[in-house]
XYZ file of C-alpha atoms in Angstrom:
510
model
C 108.357 111.240 70.032
C 111.686 112.392 68.581
C 115.021 112.336 70.408
C 115.066 116.091 71.061
C 111.663 116.005 72.732
C 112.671 113.001 74.835
C 115.858 114.701 75.990
C 113.949 117.837 76.969
C 111.361 115.862 78.899
C 113.953 113.847 80.781
C 115.865 116.995 81.680
C 112.670 118.608 82.981
C 111.718 115.537 85.012
C 115.267 115.260 86.241
C 115.239 118.783 87.660
C 112.080 118.098 89.670
C 113.460 114.757 90.800
C 116.600 116.458 92.110
C 114.442 118.787 94.216
C 112.447 115.862 95.623
C 115.602 113.892 96.414
C 117.074 116.904 98.204
C 113.904 117.208 100.295
C 114.115 113.520 101.189
C 117.758 113.932 102.169
C 116.928 116.931 104.369
C 114.044 115.031 105.986
C 116.254 112.046 106.839
C 118.922 114.244 108.393
C 116.246 116.067 110.395
C 114.887 112.758 111.690
C 118.392 111.715 112.694
C 118.929 114.957 114.581
C 115.587 114.748 116.395
C 116.112 111.092 117.341
C 119.546 111.786 118.760
C 118.624 114.702 121.006
C 119.108 113.818 124.667
C 119.392 110.083 124.037
C 123.066 109.667 124.915
C 123.752 107.856 121.664
C 127.496 108.222 121.994
C 127.484 106.612 125.447
C 125.088 103.652 125.278
C 125.605 100.700 122.925
C 122.041 99.504 123.516
C 120.522 102.908 122.725
C 122.624 103.549 119.616
C 122.401 100.078 118.052
C 119.006 98.826 119.367
C 116.951 102.006 119.954
C 116.823 101.214 123.670
C 115.038 97.872 122.953
C 111.791 99.821 122.728
C 110.446 99.567 119.160
C 106.649 99.392 118.993
C 104.496 97.419 116.570
C 104.252 99.904 113.679
C 107.910 100.920 113.753
C 109.127 97.343 114.140
C 106.871 96.084 111.351
C 108.035 98.682 108.853
C 111.691 98.455 109.784
C 111.463 94.664 109.242
C 109.643 95.382 105.986
C 112.362 97.777 104.831
C 114.995 95.207 105.802
C 113.487 92.607 103.455
C 112.225 94.845 100.637
C 114.424 97.584 99.320
C 116.781 98.366 96.477
C 117.194 94.784 95.348
C 113.451 94.150 95.368
C 112.379 97.201 93.372
C 115.437 98.063 91.299
C 116.829 94.527 90.918
C 113.818 92.187 90.798
C 111.896 93.932 88.007
C 114.898 93.690 85.633
C 115.322 90.036 86.601
C 111.662 89.346 85.719
C 112.260 91.250 82.461
C 115.204 89.004 81.590
C 113.809 85.655 82.765
C 110.076 86.040 82.195
C 107.508 84.065 84.166
C 110.125 81.767 85.687
C 110.997 84.657 88.040
C 107.701 83.929 89.800
C 109.941 82.276 92.390
C 110.650 85.746 93.849
C 107.276 85.679 95.640
C 107.763 82.520 97.751
C 111.315 83.690 98.543
C 109.948 86.138 101.089
C 107.250 83.800 102.374
C 109.877 81.230 103.333
C 111.903 83.932 105.108
C 108.979 84.729 107.415
C 108.541 81.013 108.137
C 112.179 80.743 109.208
C 111.845 83.867 111.377
C 108.860 82.360 113.179
C 110.898 79.207 113.736
C 113.632 80.857 115.778
C 112.971 84.577 116.402
C 110.631 84.357 119.446
C 112.984 81.974 121.256
C 116.024 84.102 120.392
C 114.203 87.224 121.584
C 113.514 85.646 124.982
C 117.170 84.712 125.487
C 118.458 88.020 124.080
C 116.169 90.086 126.291
C 117.237 88.291 129.458
C 120.944 88.384 128.582
C 121.139 91.859 127.025
C 122.291 90.747 123.578
C 123.366 93.517 121.184
C 124.659 91.630 118.132
C 123.811 88.237 116.573
C 127.125 86.778 117.671
C 126.311 87.530 121.322
C 124.085 84.457 121.034
C 126.804 82.389 119.386
C 129.537 83.364 121.852
C 127.364 82.600 124.898
C 125.772 79.481 123.438
C 128.965 77.750 122.289
C 131.591 79.308 124.591
C 134.186 79.184 121.795
C 136.320 82.021 120.441
C 136.889 80.054 117.215
C 133.163 79.600 116.556
C 132.472 83.243 117.382
C 135.294 84.501 115.157
C 134.198 82.374 112.186
C 130.565 83.450 112.576
C 131.664 87.099 112.677
C 133.672 86.678 109.455
C 130.777 85.003 107.619
C 128.233 87.583 108.787
C 130.476 90.534 107.983
C 131.039 89.085 104.519
C 127.284 88.899 103.990
C 126.766 92.436 105.279
C 129.529 93.871 103.099
C 128.012 92.255 99.999
C 124.531 93.474 100.922
C 125.772 97.014 101.476
C 127.587 96.931 98.130
C 124.328 95.836 96.518
C 122.503 98.830 98.011
C 125.176 101.284 96.857
C 124.880 99.967 93.293
C 121.076 100.211 93.543
C 121.291 103.834 94.702
C 123.396 104.776 91.692
C 121.086 103.098 89.174
C 117.900 104.422 90.800
C 118.970 108.069 91.024
C 120.568 108.086 87.565
C 117.444 106.551 86.016
C 115.014 108.812 87.868
C 116.839 112.017 86.967
C 117.330 111.010 83.348
C 121.101 110.967 83.821
C 121.196 114.506 85.251
C 122.908 112.990 88.308
C 125.466 110.431 87.102
C 125.718 107.020 88.749
C 128.919 107.768 90.673
C 127.837 111.122 92.065
C 124.492 109.653 93.125
C 126.282 107.036 95.202
C 128.554 109.601 96.870
C 125.776 112.088 97.682
C 123.525 109.602 99.422
C 126.409 107.962 101.265
C 127.041 111.325 102.923
C 123.356 111.692 103.830
C 123.298 108.155 105.227
C 126.390 108.637 107.375
C 125.134 111.947 108.781
C 121.704 110.837 109.962
C 122.958 107.468 111.195
C 125.629 109.179 113.285
C 123.044 111.558 114.684
C 120.191 109.163 115.474
C 121.441 105.571 115.454
C 118.915 102.717 115.238
C 116.009 104.916 116.329
C 116.496 107.222 113.324
C 116.947 104.248 111.004
C 113.726 102.605 112.237
C 111.612 105.768 111.939
C 112.820 106.542 108.424
C 112.155 102.894 107.547
C 108.557 103.303 108.685
C 108.049 106.505 106.705
C 109.589 105.154 103.525
C 108.007 101.721 103.835
C 104.509 103.198 103.690
C 105.328 105.342 100.668
C 107.170 102.467 99.005
C 104.108 100.205 99.068
C 101.901 102.925 97.613
C 104.566 103.755 95.022
C 104.736 100.200 93.716
C 100.958 100.146 93.215
C 101.002 103.443 91.326
C 103.931 102.308 89.197
C 102.009 99.155 88.268
C 98.906 101.162 87.336
C 101.028 103.470 85.199
C 102.770 100.551 83.498
C 99.395 99.002 82.629
C 98.268 102.353 81.216
C 101.357 102.463 79.000
C 100.562 99.063 77.490
C 97.139 100.245 76.317
C 95.673 96.780 76.860
C 94.907 94.176 79.483
C 97.021 91.402 80.961
C 95.605 88.953 78.424
C 96.742 91.099 75.476
C 100.121 91.530 77.138
C 100.621 87.781 77.559
C 99.627 87.159 73.965
C 102.116 89.786 72.780
C 104.956 88.226 74.803
C 104.003 84.745 73.581
C 104.311 85.942 70.008
C 107.541 87.896 70.338
C 109.432 86.028 73.107
C 107.716 82.672 73.765
C 110.621 81.384 75.847
C 109.647 83.809 78.625
C 106.192 82.348 79.226
C 106.952 78.632 78.974
C 106.630 76.160 81.842
C 110.007 75.861 83.590
C 111.914 72.657 82.912
C 113.032 70.268 85.637
C 116.447 71.883 86.050
C 114.887 75.320 86.509
C 112.420 73.955 89.071
C 115.283 72.381 91.035
C 117.081 75.718 90.872
C 113.976 77.389 92.320
C 113.929 75.017 95.289
C 117.633 75.581 95.869
C 117.125 79.339 95.878
C 114.224 79.020 98.322
C 116.545 77.242 100.766
C 119.335 79.808 100.367
C 117.066 82.847 100.580
C 114.752 81.492 103.272
C 117.524 80.675 105.726
C 120.063 83.232 104.486
C 117.853 86.339 104.691
C 116.661 85.318 108.152
C 120.327 85.401 109.188
C 120.780 89.049 108.220
C 122.566 90.523 111.268
C 120.565 93.756 110.977
C 117.323 91.741 110.932
C 118.356 89.783 114.018
C 119.157 93.051 115.791
C 115.606 94.192 115.048
C 114.432 91.083 116.880
C 116.391 92.275 119.906
C 114.960 95.808 119.499
C 111.309 94.826 119.935
C 109.524 96.193 122.987
C 107.989 92.777 123.725
C 107.693 89.250 122.357
C 104.023 89.880 121.552
C 104.914 92.869 119.354
C 107.577 90.810 117.584
C 105.122 87.995 116.793
C 102.448 90.437 115.583
C 104.952 92.159 113.283
C 106.109 88.866 111.780
C 102.516 87.699 111.317
C 101.663 90.841 109.331
C 104.805 90.365 107.242
C 103.306 87.205 105.695
C 101.150 89.403 103.415
C 104.025 91.464 102.097
C 105.432 89.036 99.475
C 102.257 89.371 97.422
C 101.914 93.136 97.909
C 105.562 93.911 97.169
C 107.570 91.313 95.244
C 104.428 90.040 93.514
C 103.595 93.463 92.097
C 107.248 94.129 91.186
C 107.239 90.822 89.286
C 104.195 91.950 87.274
C 105.928 95.264 86.518
C 108.929 93.383 85.126
C 106.691 91.214 82.938
C 104.896 94.283 81.567
C 108.257 95.825 80.678
C 109.044 92.854 78.391
C 106.416 94.270 76.064
C 107.238 97.938 76.720
C 111.018 97.772 76.235
C 111.904 94.862 73.941
C 115.530 94.329 73.064
C 117.216 95.799 76.164
C 120.505 94.084 76.925
C 121.552 93.092 80.458
C 123.323 96.380 81.191
C 120.454 98.525 79.928
C 117.848 96.455 81.772
C 119.526 97.264 85.087
C 118.061 100.782 84.758
C 114.622 99.475 83.797
C 112.754 100.872 86.803
C 114.166 104.342 86.225
C 113.156 104.228 82.563
C 109.648 103.104 83.474
C 109.274 105.810 86.116
C 110.097 108.504 83.571
C 107.627 107.089 81.030
C 104.827 106.719 83.580
C 105.457 110.305 84.685
C 104.798 111.470 81.107
C 101.179 110.208 81.126
C 99.603 113.159 82.976
C 100.383 115.597 85.828
C 99.069 113.216 88.495
C 101.368 110.394 87.422
C 104.175 112.872 86.887
C 104.203 114.214 90.439
C 103.285 111.014 92.226
C 105.910 109.064 90.318
C 108.662 111.588 90.968
C 107.762 111.804 94.665
C 107.206 108.114 95.175
C 110.253 107.028 93.223
C 112.174 109.416 95.408
C 110.877 107.320 98.311
C 112.264 104.222 96.587
C 115.682 105.869 96.677
C 115.098 106.756 100.321
C 114.184 103.147 101.103
C 117.378 101.928 99.454
C 119.368 104.359 101.584
C 117.556 103.279 104.755
C 118.373 99.636 104.049
C 121.995 100.564 103.414
C 122.247 102.410 106.724
C 120.679 99.440 108.554
C 123.386 97.200 107.130
C 126.126 99.698 107.927
C 124.860 100.103 111.500
C 124.894 96.335 112.017
C 128.366 95.971 110.473
C 129.674 98.723 112.747
C 128.081 97.155 115.826
C 129.716 93.788 115.167
C 133.135 95.326 114.634
C 132.883 97.581 117.694
C 131.028 95.266 120.088
C 132.261 91.821 119.021
C 135.754 92.370 117.633
C 136.932 95.490 119.462
C 134.896 95.069 122.632
C 135.433 91.320 123.122
C 138.675 90.411 121.371
C 140.785 93.572 121.197
C 139.863 95.678 124.239
C 137.376 94.053 126.602
C 137.673 96.974 129.054
C 136.479 99.541 126.479
C 133.561 101.752 127.498
C 130.312 101.925 125.518
C 131.321 105.362 124.236
C 134.615 104.017 122.905
C 132.858 101.094 121.228
C 130.342 103.363 119.506
C 133.157 105.640 118.274
C 135.074 102.647 116.866
C 131.902 101.515 115.118
C 131.365 104.909 113.515
C 134.938 105.120 112.241
C 134.727 101.548 110.940
C 131.620 102.509 108.989
C 133.485 105.273 107.176
C 136.368 102.948 106.284
C 133.982 100.283 104.989
C 132.035 102.803 102.913
C 135.255 104.088 101.342
C 136.249 100.546 100.320
C 132.808 99.653 98.939
C 132.572 102.988 97.125
C 135.678 102.052 95.176
C 134.080 98.709 94.242
C 130.660 100.229 93.467
C 132.228 102.615 90.962
C 132.696 99.562 88.722
C 130.150 97.080 90.125
C 130.990 93.375 89.659
C 127.992 92.049 87.740
C 124.275 92.583 87.991
C 122.427 93.204 91.231
C 121.121 89.643 91.151
C 124.602 88.154 90.932
C 125.706 90.230 93.928
C 122.540 89.146 95.729
C 123.277 85.434 95.274
C 126.909 85.829 96.306
C 126.115 87.075 99.811
C 123.619 84.326 100.596
C 126.024 81.551 99.590
C 128.163 82.457 102.608
C 125.672 84.016 105.039
C 123.380 80.976 105.046
C 126.114 78.869 106.654
C 125.447 80.410 110.097
C 121.818 79.170 110.098
C 122.460 75.838 111.906
C 124.163 77.702 114.771
C 120.917 79.596 115.380
C 118.157 77.163 114.440
C 119.755 73.962 115.749
C 121.457 75.788 118.601
C 118.183 77.113 119.966
C 116.401 73.767 119.890
C 119.093 71.110 120.338
C 121.164 71.366 123.487
C 123.551 68.591 122.420
C 124.875 70.681 119.506
C 128.595 71.114 120.179
C 130.940 73.997 119.443
C 133.413 71.878 117.465
C 130.658 70.502 115.232
C 129.303 74.002 114.561
C 132.765 75.334 113.746
C 133.659 72.596 111.272
C 130.134 72.651 109.830
C 130.291 76.379 109.087
C 133.835 76.070 107.748
C 133.000 73.139 105.464
C 129.796 74.744 104.186
C 131.487 78.061 103.425
C 134.412 76.281 101.732
C 132.090 74.337 99.411
C 130.093 77.456 98.499
C 133.232 79.531 97.893
C 134.980 76.820 95.886
C 132.028 76.353 93.553
C 131.639 80.101 93.051
C 135.338 80.746 92.429
C 135.561 77.819 90.000
C 132.794 79.303 87.882
C 130.410 76.456 88.716
C 128.066 78.178 91.157
C 125.428 75.494 90.517
C 125.562 71.755 89.908
C 122.480 69.926 88.629
C 120.565 73.136 89.268
C 121.512 73.303 92.953
C 123.561 76.241 94.235
C 126.883 75.825 95.969
C 125.449 77.487 99.064
C 122.733 74.817 99.274
C 125.278 72.010 98.999
C 127.346 73.790 101.621
C 124.358 74.155 103.964
C 123.505 70.461 103.608
C 127.091 69.470 104.414
C 127.096 71.973 107.281
C 123.950 70.438 108.755
C 125.297 66.880 108.458
C 128.583 67.834 110.138
C 126.705 69.558 112.969
C 124.441 66.586 113.649
C 126.953 63.761 113.183
C 129.774 65.648 114.900
C 127.619 66.459 117.933
C 126.587 62.828 118.351
C 130.153 61.570 118.018
C 131.773 64.310 120.128
C 129.165 65.819 122.472
C 129.869 69.097 124.307
C 131.856 68.981 127.516
C 130.039 68.907 130.841
C 130.970 72.547 131.518
C 129.666 73.734 128.145
C 126.525 71.645 128.565
C 125.822 73.343 131.901
C 126.381 76.763 130.289
C 124.019 75.817 127.463
C 121.345 74.593 129.858
C 121.585 77.834 131.823
C 121.454 79.990 128.678
C 118.590 78.211 126.905
C 116.697 78.124 130.182
C 116.582 81.948 130.230
C 112.894 82.467 129.584
C 112.603 79.357 127.409
C 110.906 76.022 127.965
C 113.192 73.016 128.011
C 113.578 71.508 124.546
C 115.680 68.421 123.941
C 116.193 66.370 120.782
């Protein structure tokens, strides 16, 4: 196919893709409007940020699914598999470990949060440790993680739309357009709108990944065996058994991702939003199948692309999924329309993840910082308004950064977990060990974050294959345990802890 024909085809596909993306945008805004009618979203913090604590099984399952699998999974993981080869197989157990960590603490946290009316993750920390310093540090670490995650989604939106439309919509304009859509339907419908759009897009996203894989296999013209043989001949380094250092790096990443992703503030708020503990447990149980259905298939897509697009550099490989979608669409009319429609859903899923992160960021600023530290007498309506305005300011700042994104999606992905994972002991240990003291948690989080930041800023993000965030988490854990034994909590804080952890929970002592 000559260049002129390729340009014409991409322009034609791009025009149809623009129509589909516009329809998706209109649908999301409509959902936001319908969800906000008569719900008093501007007056109730619980209704706006937690959908009235009334999410059922299907909606909760898919909004948890969309929280874990979105722009980074589809647009970022396939290029990473393309660059690393079979060693990126680690992306599958990443998500399995996350579910294990959820099951470790989520049901207990739900019971306490339901009885105490928690809205944000730091509601648990502030009531559990009774310390403004611990609460403030946890807020800073969580907001850092959220800001990085939101930046990651904005970059993913730009690459996905630009690739799908064949460059008809440039990267920068794609980011701006969908930011506006996101802000509008989030303002209108709050968490309820976010959860419903998550459910819609999650279903289409799963189907879309399967169809993309089938199309990619059709493009190769051979089976998996032929594909592996071709890669072994042309790029043997991508199919070799990982060395010891790489294996250690895998284990380090499993620790960071498993505990870090479970600490996503927007994921924890979905725990609070469940209608019942039974629904929460059922949703998490079903999530155990998703690593194989989602990240596993995306991994295979990335491996197939090693043979389809040899020689792509790092920058070009970031748009790999968009390139593949256009080529699969050229196979026949069925693939053409399904790929354009379903890849439009991928963009929608990225946007829905971004709005989940933005909603959580806004809730923490309005409820935790403004409502607790700045103006405790503020009404729910005032808090919601502050959260909405904060969201616009944050988006403006991240838009400036996203215009010239700092590194690949994967590098941004690692950066947020290095810091976010440091709040894990405050939740996991705090829920099970009543002796855990506020001072130990504070210095543990501070030391862990300092180690992770120092290693990253020095250009040595790993040492002996282990990430700075993992070293930081280990130090954090040691400080929490040793510090709590040496300086136990005061009698008053111990009584407050006993009362809090007794809210719907069995007594657990270590």
